[in-house]
Structure formats: C-alpha cells, structure tokens
C-alpha cells in the first residue's frame, strides 16, 4: 500500500483522506475529506460524505438573501446541489467545491486540473441563475490542521488516502463514499482494525 510519504512532494492536495477506525476524534468517524490544500503551513479540506442536517441548497440561498423566497423554483442543476457539513471549523461559512469549468478571478482556488474551491457569494448567485459549474457541492465549514499536524496524524496511521477523483467526490450516495474511497486503494472496510498501529 502506498504511504503518504510516497507522494511526489509529500503533500496530498487533491487527495481524499479516509479516516481510520479508532483515530480518536468522533467528529471524523468514517470521514472522507477532500484535501484542498496541504503544505508546511498546514492543511485544509472539505468533508464530502456528511450531509448538513435538514438543510437544502434553496434554504441556504434564502438565508443568504440570494433568493428572496425559498419557494422559488431553482434550475434543475441548482436544486440538485447537496449541502454538506464540511468540517468543524467556521461552520457558518460556505465553501463550494466544484468542477474546473467555472472560476472567478482572484476568488477561486485551483486545486488541480479538474477541481476548484470558491467561497464567495458570486458562485452561489451564478448557480441559482442556472450558470456556474457543471458539478458542485456546498459545504458549511471545513477541516483544518496547523503546521505539521496532519503529517503527524498520517504518520500515526490516523488516515489513509487515495486520489480525489471527481466521480467519487460528486457521487450523490453519501453512505457509500467511505467504502468506495477505500475500494480505490483495494481496502475492504471490514478488514480495518480499530487499533491504529505502526508497521
């Protein structure tokens, strides 16, 4: 199995982090996190397999006063956008993880050739109007790590990782994403030990 240190520069931008059982933090139980940034300064990612409870995209637009009335019918592309709990940091702030066919100058973070992150109201307005990216998910909050913190968790076998393929990220089946991410690296969830160890 490839270790994170086998990645070309040792940083996992554009990869999925898959929480190991027994990592010790219940906020990340069975978490699958798309890593948007990873550097010596720290790391930032969006959880892609936990829905925000009882909250639709239309309700978010209404609360932000982008739509004056949540009963207004959105274009089909917008009404299907899922709202996720992106992580425990800044849970009142929205982040749109999206396909790279849409970008806003000086606002969009290009993660790789396929995926971007934008955190401005402009992208929500574009989606509500029937424009914006072809694929998107809205996350409330994010997961963050200070300098060296994620690296230490990786060394302690708290996380596995695999490439962040758009098909997996934008798959609507949230309950299957954990097993599907593990399958990307040939791991059966039933074989994972709840006791993290070192090889």
mmCIF file with all atom_site columns, C-alpha atoms in Angstrom:
data_model
loop_
_atom_site.group_PDB
_atom_site.id
_atom_site.type_symbol
_atom_site.label_atom_id
_atom_site.label_alt_id
_atom_site.label_comp_id
_atom_site.label_asym_id
_atom_site.label_entity_id
_atom_site.label_seq_id
_atom_site.pdbx_PDB_ins_code
_atom_site.Cartn_x
_atom_site.Cartn_y
_atom_site.Cartn_z
_atom_site.occupancy
_atom_site.B_iso_or_equiv
_atom_site.pdbx_formal_charge
_atom_site.auth_seq_id
_atom_site.auth_comp_id
_atom_site.auth_asym_id
_atom_site.auth_atom_id
_atom_site.pdbx_PDB_model_num
ATOM 1   C CA . UNK A 1 1   ? 0.000   0.000  0.000   1.00 0.00 ? 1   UNK A CA 1
ATOM 2   C CA . UNK A 1 2   ? 1.291   3.453  -0.897  1.00 0.00 ? 2   UNK A CA 1
ATOM 3   C CA . UNK A 1 3   ? 2.169   5.656  2.038   1.00 0.00 ? 3   UNK A CA 1
ATOM 4   C CA . UNK A 1 4   ? 1.659   9.425  2.044   1.00 0.00 ? 4   UNK A CA 1
ATOM 5   C CA . UNK A 1 5   ? 5.428   9.883  2.014   1.00 0.00 ? 5   UNK A CA 1
ATOM 6   C CA . UNK A 1 6   ? 5.461   8.135  -1.377  1.00 0.00 ? 6   UNK A CA 1
ATOM 7   C CA . UNK A 1 7   ? 3.559   11.043 -2.937  1.00 0.00 ? 7   UNK A CA 1
ATOM 8   C CA . UNK A 1 8   ? 5.873   13.067 -5.174  1.00 0.00 ? 8   UNK A CA 1
ATOM 9   C CA . UNK A 1 9   ? 6.323   16.103 -2.900  1.00 0.00 ? 9   UNK A CA 1
ATOM 10  C CA . UNK A 1 10  ? 4.912   14.592 0.307   1.00 0.00 ? 10  UNK A CA 1
ATOM 11  C CA . UNK A 1 11  ? 1.789   16.790 0.128   1.00 0.00 ? 11  UNK A CA 1
ATOM 12  C CA . UNK A 1 12  ? -1.678  15.497 -0.582  1.00 0.00 ? 12  UNK A CA 1
ATOM 13  C CA . UNK A 1 13  ? -3.529  18.395 -2.232  1.00 0.00 ? 13  UNK A CA 1
ATOM 14  C CA . UNK A 1 14  ? -6.239  16.889 -4.432  1.00 0.00 ? 14  UNK A CA 1
ATOM 15  C CA . UNK A 1 15  ? -6.349  13.603 -2.495  1.00 0.00 ? 15  UNK A CA 1
ATOM 16  C CA . UNK A 1 16  ? -9.091  12.127 -0.352  1.00 0.00 ? 16  UNK A CA 1
ATOM 17  C CA . UNK A 1 17  ? -8.320  11.444 3.291   1.00 0.00 ? 17  UNK A CA 1
ATOM 18  C CA . UNK A 1 18  ? -10.120 8.389  4.637   1.00 0.00 ? 18  UNK A CA 1
ATOM 19  C CA . UNK A 1 19  ? -10.444 8.187  8.424   1.00 0.00 ? 19  UNK A CA 1
ATOM 20  C CA . UNK A 1 20  ? -9.140  5.027  10.051  1.00 0.00 ? 20  UNK A CA 1
ATOM 21  C CA . UNK A 1 21  ? -11.275 3.406  12.758  1.00 0.00 ? 21  UNK A CA 1
ATOM 22  C CA . UNK A 1 22  ? -10.076 4.323  16.207  1.00 0.00 ? 22  UNK A CA 1
ATOM 23  C CA . UNK A 1 23  ? -8.411  7.571  15.164  1.00 0.00 ? 23  UNK A CA 1
ATOM 24  C CA . UNK A 1 24  ? -9.761  9.038  18.392  1.00 0.00 ? 24  UNK A CA 1
ATOM 25  C CA . UNK A 1 25  ? -11.755 12.008 17.101  1.00 0.00 ? 25  UNK A CA 1
ATOM 26  C CA . UNK A 1 26  ? -15.515 11.271 16.853  1.00 0.00 ? 26  UNK A CA 1
ATOM 27  C CA . UNK A 1 27  ? -16.002 14.316 14.595  1.00 0.00 ? 27  UNK A CA 1
ATOM 28  C CA . UNK A 1 28  ? -14.194 12.382 11.870  1.00 0.00 ? 28  UNK A CA 1
ATOM 29  C CA . UNK A 1 29  ? -15.795 8.954  12.308  1.00 0.00 ? 29  UNK A CA 1
ATOM 30  C CA . UNK A 1 30  ? -15.878 7.339  8.819   1.00 0.00 ? 30  UNK A CA 1
ATOM 31  C CA . UNK A 1 31  ? -14.948 10.708 7.314   1.00 0.00 ? 31  UNK A CA 1
ATOM 32  C CA . UNK A 1 32  ? -13.910 11.167 3.714   1.00 0.00 ? 32  UNK A CA 1
ATOM 33  C CA . UNK A 1 33  ? -12.251 14.555 3.274   1.00 0.00 ? 33  UNK A CA 1
ATOM 34  C CA . UNK A 1 34  ? -11.145 16.148 0.023   1.00 0.00 ? 34  UNK A CA 1
ATOM 35  C CA . UNK A 1 35  ? -7.847  17.879 0.744   1.00 0.00 ? 35  UNK A CA 1
ATOM 36  C CA . UNK A 1 36  ? -7.871  21.323 -0.890  1.00 0.00 ? 36  UNK A CA 1
ATOM 37  C CA . UNK A 1 37  ? -4.500  22.484 0.451   1.00 0.00 ? 37  UNK A CA 1
ATOM 38  C CA . UNK A 1 38  ? -1.576  20.773 2.178   1.00 0.00 ? 38  UNK A CA 1
ATOM 39  C CA . UNK A 1 39  ? 1.759   22.499 2.744   1.00 0.00 ? 39  UNK A CA 1
ATOM 40  C CA . UNK A 1 40  ? 4.288   23.223 5.509   1.00 0.00 ? 40  UNK A CA 1
ATOM 41  C CA . UNK A 1 41  ? 1.837   25.886 6.758   1.00 0.00 ? 41  UNK A CA 1
ATOM 42  C CA . UNK A 1 42  ? -0.912  23.325 7.415   1.00 0.00 ? 42  UNK A CA 1
ATOM 43  C CA . UNK A 1 43  ? -3.828  21.725 5.604   1.00 0.00 ? 43  UNK A CA 1
ATOM 44  C CA . UNK A 1 44  ? -7.462  22.421 4.740   1.00 0.00 ? 44  UNK A CA 1
ATOM 45  C CA . UNK A 1 45  ? -10.122 20.074 3.429   1.00 0.00 ? 45  UNK A CA 1
ATOM 46  C CA . UNK A 1 46  ? -13.842 19.564 2.907   1.00 0.00 ? 46  UNK A CA 1
ATOM 47  C CA . UNK A 1 47  ? -15.717 16.529 4.223   1.00 0.00 ? 47  UNK A CA 1
ATOM 48  C CA . UNK A 1 48  ? -17.665 15.065 1.302   1.00 0.00 ? 48  UNK A CA 1
ATOM 49  C CA . UNK A 1 49  ? -19.713 12.334 2.976   1.00 0.00 ? 49  UNK A CA 1
ATOM 50  C CA . UNK A 1 50  ? -21.773 14.061 5.653   1.00 0.00 ? 50  UNK A CA 1
ATOM 51  C CA . UNK A 1 51  ? -24.943 15.951 4.781   1.00 0.00 ? 51  UNK A CA 1
ATOM 52  C CA . UNK A 1 52  ? -25.894 19.110 6.637   1.00 0.00 ? 52  UNK A CA 1
ATOM 53  C CA . UNK A 1 53  ? -28.992 18.025 8.583   1.00 0.00 ? 53  UNK A CA 1
ATOM 54  C CA . UNK A 1 54  ? -32.332 19.202 7.210   1.00 0.00 ? 54  UNK A CA 1
ATOM 55  C CA . UNK A 1 55  ? -30.846 21.925 5.017   1.00 0.00 ? 55  UNK A CA 1
ATOM 56  C CA . UNK A 1 56  ? -31.319 22.307 1.273   1.00 0.00 ? 56  UNK A CA 1
ATOM 57  C CA . UNK A 1 57  ? -29.460 24.468 -1.209  1.00 0.00 ? 57  UNK A CA 1
ATOM 58  C CA . UNK A 1 58  ? -32.593 26.605 -1.678  1.00 0.00 ? 58  UNK A CA 1
ATOM 59  C CA . UNK A 1 59  ? -32.773 27.234 2.083   1.00 0.00 ? 59  UNK A CA 1
ATOM 60  C CA . UNK A 1 60  ? -29.138 28.339 2.131   1.00 0.00 ? 60  UNK A CA 1
ATOM 61  C CA . UNK A 1 61  ? -29.826 30.760 -0.737  1.00 0.00 ? 61  UNK A CA 1
ATOM 62  C CA . UNK A 1 62  ? -32.864 32.095 1.108   1.00 0.00 ? 62  UNK A CA 1
ATOM 63  C CA . UNK A 1 63  ? -30.932 32.614 4.367   1.00 0.00 ? 63  UNK A CA 1
ATOM 64  C CA . UNK A 1 64  ? -28.218 34.480 2.474   1.00 0.00 ? 64  UNK A CA 1
ATOM 65  C CA . UNK A 1 65  ? -30.919 36.551 0.749   1.00 0.00 ? 65  UNK A CA 1
ATOM 66  C CA . UNK A 1 66  ? -29.738 35.407 -2.668  1.00 0.00 ? 66  UNK A CA 1
ATOM 67  C CA . UNK A 1 67  ? -33.261 34.130 -3.251  1.00 0.00 ? 67  UNK A CA 1
ATOM 68  C CA . UNK A 1 68  ? -35.984 36.305 -1.749  1.00 0.00 ? 68  UNK A CA 1
ATOM 69  C CA . UNK A 1 69  ? -38.291 33.326 -1.313  1.00 0.00 ? 69  UNK A CA 1
ATOM 70  C CA . UNK A 1 70  ? -37.211 29.716 -0.764  1.00 0.00 ? 70  UNK A CA 1
ATOM 71  C CA . UNK A 1 71  ? -40.296 28.535 -2.697  1.00 0.00 ? 71  UNK A CA 1
ATOM 72  C CA . UNK A 1 72  ? -38.928 29.998 -5.930  1.00 0.00 ? 72  UNK A CA 1
ATOM 73  C CA . UNK A 1 73  ? -38.149 27.170 -8.313  1.00 0.00 ? 73  UNK A CA 1
ATOM 74  C CA . UNK A 1 74  ? -34.439 26.780 -8.951  1.00 0.00 ? 74  UNK A CA 1
ATOM 75  C CA . UNK A 1 75  ? -32.977 25.474 -12.198 1.00 0.00 ? 75  UNK A CA 1
ATOM 76  C CA . UNK A 1 76  ? -32.616 21.678 -12.079 1.00 0.00 ? 76  UNK A CA 1
ATOM 77  C CA . UNK A 1 77  ? -28.820 21.948 -11.916 1.00 0.00 ? 77  UNK A CA 1
ATOM 78  C CA . UNK A 1 78  ? -29.074 24.126 -8.777  1.00 0.00 ? 78  UNK A CA 1
ATOM 79  C CA . UNK A 1 79  ? -31.830 22.235 -6.985  1.00 0.00 ? 79  UNK A CA 1
ATOM 80  C CA . UNK A 1 80  ? -29.716 19.070 -7.011  1.00 0.00 ? 80  UNK A CA 1
ATOM 81  C CA . UNK A 1 81  ? -26.694 20.608 -5.283  1.00 0.00 ? 81  UNK A CA 1
ATOM 82  C CA . UNK A 1 82  ? -26.119 18.872 -1.949  1.00 0.00 ? 82  UNK A CA 1
ATOM 83  C CA . UNK A 1 83  ? -25.281 20.739 1.249   1.00 0.00 ? 83  UNK A CA 1
ATOM 84  C CA . UNK A 1 84  ? -22.586 19.084 3.353   1.00 0.00 ? 84  UNK A CA 1
ATOM 85  C CA . UNK A 1 85  ? -21.081 19.569 6.781   1.00 0.00 ? 85  UNK A CA 1
ATOM 86  C CA . UNK A 1 86  ? -17.603 20.332 5.527   1.00 0.00 ? 86  UNK A CA 1
ATOM 87  C CA . UNK A 1 87  ? -15.900 20.188 8.902   1.00 0.00 ? 87  UNK A CA 1
ATOM 88  C CA . UNK A 1 88  ? -15.809 21.618 12.412  1.00 0.00 ? 88  UNK A CA 1
ATOM 89  C CA . UNK A 1 89  ? -14.063 24.925 11.565  1.00 0.00 ? 89  UNK A CA 1
ATOM 90  C CA . UNK A 1 90  ? -16.078 28.052 10.594  1.00 0.00 ? 90  UNK A CA 1
ATOM 91  C CA . UNK A 1 91  ? -19.343 26.134 10.276  1.00 0.00 ? 91  UNK A CA 1
ATOM 92  C CA . UNK A 1 92  ? -21.245 29.311 9.411   1.00 0.00 ? 92  UNK A CA 1
ATOM 93  C CA . UNK A 1 93  ? -19.161 29.856 6.289   1.00 0.00 ? 93  UNK A CA 1
ATOM 94  C CA . UNK A 1 94  ? -19.892 28.225 2.928   1.00 0.00 ? 94  UNK A CA 1
ATOM 95  C CA . UNK A 1 95  ? -17.389 26.663 0.537   1.00 0.00 ? 95  UNK A CA 1
ATOM 96  C CA . UNK A 1 96  ? -18.248 25.413 -2.939  1.00 0.00 ? 96  UNK A CA 1
ATOM 97  C CA . UNK A 1 97  ? -16.142 22.530 -4.205  1.00 0.00 ? 97  UNK A CA 1
ATOM 98  C CA . UNK A 1 98  ? -16.712 22.396 -7.941  1.00 0.00 ? 98  UNK A CA 1
ATOM 99  C CA . UNK A 1 99  ? -15.610 21.300 -11.387 1.00 0.00 ? 99  UNK A CA 1
ATOM 100 C CA . UNK A 1 100 ? -12.959 23.399 -13.111 1.00 0.00 ? 100 UNK A CA 1
ATOM 101 C CA . UNK A 1 101 ? -15.265 24.596 -15.895 1.00 0.00 ? 101 UNK A CA 1
ATOM 102 C CA . UNK A 1 102 ? -16.066 27.682 -13.796 1.00 0.00 ? 102 UNK A CA 1
ATOM 103 C CA . UNK A 1 103 ? -13.815 30.116 -11.938 1.00 0.00 ? 103 UNK A CA 1
ATOM 104 C CA . UNK A 1 104 ? -13.931 33.642 -10.515 1.00 0.00 ? 104 UNK A CA 1
ATOM 105 C CA . UNK A 1 105 ? -10.788 35.751 -10.893 1.00 0.00 ? 105 UNK A CA 1
ATOM 106 C CA . UNK A 1 106 ? -8.993  36.278 -7.570  1.00 0.00 ? 106 UNK A CA 1
ATOM 107 C CA . UNK A 1 107 ? -11.598 34.181 -5.717  1.00 0.00 ? 107 UNK A CA 1
ATOM 108 C CA . UNK A 1 108 ? -11.259 30.612 -6.966  1.00 0.00 ? 108 UNK A CA 1
ATOM 109 C CA . UNK A 1 109 ? -8.573  28.270 -5.642  1.00 0.00 ? 109 UNK A CA 1
ATOM 110 C CA . UNK A 1 110 ? -7.447  25.889 -8.396  1.00 0.00 ? 110 UNK A CA 1
ATOM 111 C CA . UNK A 1 111 ? -6.660  22.592 -6.683  1.00 0.00 ? 111 UNK A CA 1
ATOM 112 C CA . UNK A 1 112 ? -5.873  20.585 -9.812  1.00 0.00 ? 112 UNK A CA 1
ATOM 113 C CA . UNK A 1 113 ? -6.975  20.395 -13.458 1.00 0.00 ? 113 UNK A CA 1
ATOM 114 C CA . UNK A 1 114 ? -10.414 19.044 -12.505 1.00 0.00 ? 114 UNK A CA 1
ATOM 115 C CA . UNK A 1 115 ? -11.421 20.689 -9.229  1.00 0.00 ? 115 UNK A CA 1
ATOM 116 C CA . UNK A 1 116 ? -11.630 24.145 -7.675  1.00 0.00 ? 116 UNK A CA 1
ATOM 117 C CA . UNK A 1 117 ? -12.827 25.729 -4.446  1.00 0.00 ? 117 UNK A CA 1
ATOM 118 C CA . UNK A 1 118 ? -14.684 29.035 -4.302  1.00 0.00 ? 118 UNK A CA 1
ATOM 119 C CA . UNK A 1 119 ? -16.001 30.690 -1.127  1.00 0.00 ? 119 UNK A CA 1
ATOM 120 C CA . UNK A 1 120 ? -17.808 33.812 -2.374  1.00 0.00 ? 120 UNK A CA 1
ATOM 121 C CA . UNK A 1 121 ? -21.489 34.609 -2.803  1.00 0.00 ? 121 UNK A CA 1
ATOM 122 C CA . UNK A 1 122 ? -20.903 35.163 -6.530  1.00 0.00 ? 122 UNK A CA 1
ATOM 123 C CA . UNK A 1 123 ? -20.698 31.434 -7.240  1.00 0.00 ? 123 UNK A CA 1
ATOM 124 C CA . UNK A 1 124 ? -23.957 30.807 -5.362  1.00 0.00 ? 124 UNK A CA 1
ATOM 125 C CA . UNK A 1 125 ? -25.655 33.559 -7.352  1.00 0.00 ? 125 UNK A CA 1
ATOM 126 C CA . UNK A 1 126 ? -24.365 32.068 -10.601 1.00 0.00 ? 126 UNK A CA 1
ATOM 127 C CA . UNK A 1 127 ? -25.625 28.598 -9.676  1.00 0.00 ? 127 UNK A CA 1
ATOM 128 C CA . UNK A 1 128 ? -29.022 29.974 -8.617  1.00 0.00 ? 128 UNK A CA 1
ATOM 129 C CA . UNK A 1 129 ? -29.323 31.697 -12.007 1.00 0.00 ? 129 UNK A CA 1
ATOM 130 C CA . UNK A 1 130 ? -28.638 28.446 -13.863 1.00 0.00 ? 130 UNK A CA 1
ATOM 131 C CA . UNK A 1 131 ? -24.974 29.155 -14.566 1.00 0.00 ? 131 UNK A CA 1
ATOM 132 C CA . UNK A 1 132 ? -21.864 28.274 -12.601 1.00 0.00 ? 132 UNK A CA 1
ATOM 133 C CA . UNK A 1 133 ? -20.016 24.959 -12.662 1.00 0.00 ? 133 UNK A CA 1
ATOM 134 C CA . UNK A 1 134 ? -21.473 21.730 -14.056 1.00 0.00 ? 134 UNK A CA 1
ATOM 135 C CA . UNK A 1 135 ? -20.650 19.841 -10.838 1.00 0.00 ? 135 UNK A CA 1
ATOM 136 C CA . UNK A 1 136 ? -20.671 21.344 -7.354  1.00 0.00 ? 136 UNK A CA 1
ATOM 137 C CA . UNK A 1 137 ? -21.270 20.680 -3.699  1.00 0.00 ? 137 UNK A CA 1
ATOM 138 C CA . UNK A 1 138 ? -21.753 23.271 -0.976  1.00 0.00 ? 138 UNK A CA 1
ATOM 139 C CA . UNK A 1 139 ? -20.015 22.658 2.331   1.00 0.00 ? 139 UNK A CA 1
ATOM 140 C CA . UNK A 1 140 ? -20.627 24.511 5.571   1.00 0.00 ? 140 UNK A CA 1
ATOM 141 C CA . UNK A 1 141 ? -17.341 24.694 7.444   1.00 0.00 ? 141 UNK A CA 1
ATOM 142 C CA . UNK A 1 142 ? -14.094 22.890 6.760   1.00 0.00 ? 142 UNK A CA 1
ATOM 143 C CA . UNK A 1 143 ? -11.498 20.651 8.367   1.00 0.00 ? 143 UNK A CA 1
ATOM 144 C CA . UNK A 1 144 ? -8.235  22.390 9.216   1.00 0.00 ? 144 UNK A CA 1
ATOM 145 C CA . UNK A 1 145 ? -4.820  21.382 10.516  1.00 0.00 ? 145 UNK A CA 1
ATOM 146 C CA . UNK A 1 146 ? -1.969  23.543 11.782  1.00 0.00 ? 146 UNK A CA 1
ATOM 147 C CA . UNK A 1 147 ? 1.652   23.227 10.591  1.00 0.00 ? 147 UNK A CA 1
ATOM 148 C CA . UNK A 1 148 ? 2.742   19.582 10.718  1.00 0.00 ? 148 UNK A CA 1
ATOM 149 C CA . UNK A 1 149 ? -0.481  18.426 12.414  1.00 0.00 ? 149 UNK A CA 1
ATOM 150 C CA . UNK A 1 150 ? -1.893  16.413 9.516   1.00 0.00 ? 150 UNK A CA 1
ATOM 151 C CA . UNK A 1 151 ? 1.549   14.978 8.768   1.00 0.00 ? 151 UNK A CA 1
ATOM 152 C CA . UNK A 1 152 ? 1.724   13.660 12.339  1.00 0.00 ? 152 UNK A CA 1
ATOM 153 C CA . UNK A 1 153 ? -1.785  12.152 12.064  1.00 0.00 ? 153 UNK A CA 1
ATOM 154 C CA . UNK A 1 154 ? -0.737  10.447 8.828   1.00 0.00 ? 154 UNK A CA 1
ATOM 155 C CA . UNK A 1 155 ? 2.414   9.053  10.477  1.00 0.00 ? 155 UNK A CA 1
ATOM 156 C CA . UNK A 1 156 ? 0.237   7.742  13.322  1.00 0.00 ? 156 UNK A CA 1
ATOM 157 C CA . UNK A 1 157 ? -1.948  5.915  10.771  1.00 0.00 ? 157 UNK A CA 1
ATOM 158 C CA . UNK A 1 158 ? -4.994  8.050  11.510  1.00 0.00 ? 158 UNK A CA 1
ATOM 159 C CA . UNK A 1 159 ? -5.748  8.440  7.791   1.00 0.00 ? 159 UNK A CA 1
ATOM 160 C CA . UNK A 1 160 ? -5.474  6.540  4.550   1.00 0.00 ? 160 UNK A CA 1
ATOM 161 C CA . UNK A 1 161 ? -5.573  8.434  1.261   1.00 0.00 ? 161 UNK A CA 1
ATOM 162 C CA . UNK A 1 162 ? -6.414  7.999  -2.399  1.00 0.00 ? 162 UNK A CA 1
ATOM 163 C CA . UNK A 1 163 ? -6.570  10.298 -5.427  1.00 0.00 ? 163 UNK A CA 1
ATOM 164 C CA . UNK A 1 164 ? -9.615  12.591 -5.343  1.00 0.00 ? 164 UNK A CA 1
ATOM 165 C CA . UNK A 1 165 ? -11.459 11.575 -8.490  1.00 0.00 ? 165 UNK A CA 1
ATOM 166 C CA . UNK A 1 166 ? -14.406 13.876 -9.357  1.00 0.00 ? 166 UNK A CA 1
ATOM 167 C CA . UNK A 1 167 ? -16.682 10.848 -9.899  1.00 0.00 ? 167 UNK A CA 1
ATOM 168 C CA . UNK A 1 168 ? -16.218 9.859  -6.264  1.00 0.00 ? 168 UNK A CA 1
ATOM 169 C CA . UNK A 1 169 ? -16.429 13.395 -4.895  1.00 0.00 ? 169 UNK A CA 1
ATOM 170 C CA . UNK A 1 170 ? -19.677 14.341 -6.626  1.00 0.00 ? 170 UNK A CA 1
ATOM 171 C CA . UNK A 1 171 ? -21.371 10.952 -6.219  1.00 0.00 ? 171 UNK A CA 1
ATOM 172 C CA . UNK A 1 172 ? -24.740 11.519 -4.546  1.00 0.00 ? 172 UNK A CA 1
ATOM 173 C CA . UNK A 1 173 ? -24.537 8.323  -2.461  1.00 0.00 ? 173 UNK A CA 1
ATOM 174 C CA . UNK A 1 174 ? -23.071 9.700  0.768   1.00 0.00 ? 174 UNK A CA 1
ATOM 175 C CA . UNK A 1 175 ? -23.373 6.414  2.655   1.00 0.00 ? 175 UNK A CA 1
ATOM 176 C CA . UNK A 1 176 ? -21.247 4.598  0.063   1.00 0.00 ? 176 UNK A CA 1
ATOM 177 C CA . UNK A 1 177 ? -18.432 7.145  -0.228  1.00 0.00 ? 177 UNK A CA 1
ATOM 178 C CA . UNK A 1 178 ? -16.398 5.712  2.648   1.00 0.00 ? 178 UNK A CA 1
ATOM 179 C CA . UNK A 1 179 ? -16.387 2.178  1.214   1.00 0.00 ? 179 UNK A CA 1
ATOM 180 C CA . UNK A 1 180 ? -15.904 3.488  -2.329  1.00 0.00 ? 180 UNK A CA 1
ATOM 181 C CA . UNK A 1 181 ? -12.885 5.568  -1.301  1.00 0.00 ? 181 UNK A CA 1
ATOM 182 C CA . UNK A 1 182 ? -11.351 2.541  0.434   1.00 0.00 ? 182 UNK A CA 1
ATOM 183 C CA . UNK A 1 183 ? -12.048 0.424  -2.656  1.00 0.00 ? 183 UNK A CA 1
ATOM 184 C CA . UNK A 1 184 ? -9.937  2.889  -4.677  1.00 0.00 ? 184 UNK A CA 1
ATOM 185 C CA . UNK A 1 185 ? -6.899  1.612  -2.786  1.00 0.00 ? 185 UNK A CA 1
ATOM 186 C CA . UNK A 1 186 ? -8.048  -2.011 -2.503  1.00 0.00 ? 186 UNK A CA 1
ATOM 187 C CA . UNK A 1 187 ? -9.114  -1.938 1.150   1.00 0.00 ? 187 UNK A CA 1
ATOM 188 C CA . UNK A 1 188 ? -12.191 -3.751 2.470   1.00 0.00 ? 188 UNK A CA 1
ATOM 189 C CA . UNK A 1 189 ? -13.768 -1.729 5.351   1.00 0.00 ? 189 UNK A CA 1
ATOM 190 C CA . UNK A 1 190 ? -14.403 -4.979 7.251   1.00 0.00 ? 190 UNK A CA 1
ATOM 191 C CA . UNK A 1 191 ? -10.645 -5.631 7.352   1.00 0.00 ? 191 UNK A CA 1
ATOM 192 C CA . UNK A 1 192 ? -9.737  -2.360 9.082   1.00 0.00 ? 192 UNK A CA 1
ATOM 193 C CA . UNK A 1 193 ? -8.653  -2.659 12.695  1.00 0.00 ? 193 UNK A CA 1
ATOM 194 C CA . UNK A 1 194 ? -9.974  -0.232 15.280  1.00 0.00 ? 194 UNK A CA 1
ATOM 195 C CA . UNK A 1 195 ? -6.487  -0.150 16.795  1.00 0.00 ? 195 UNK A CA 1
ATOM 196 C CA . UNK A 1 196 ? -4.080  2.029  14.840  1.00 0.00 ? 196 UNK A CA 1
ATOM 197 C CA . UNK A 1 197 ? -0.555  0.704  14.822  1.00 0.00 ? 197 UNK A CA 1
ATOM 198 C CA . UNK A 1 198 ? 2.764   1.213  13.123  1.00 0.00 ? 198 UNK A CA 1
ATOM 199 C CA . UNK A 1 199 ? 4.264   -1.128 10.603  1.00 0.00 ? 199 UNK A CA 1
#
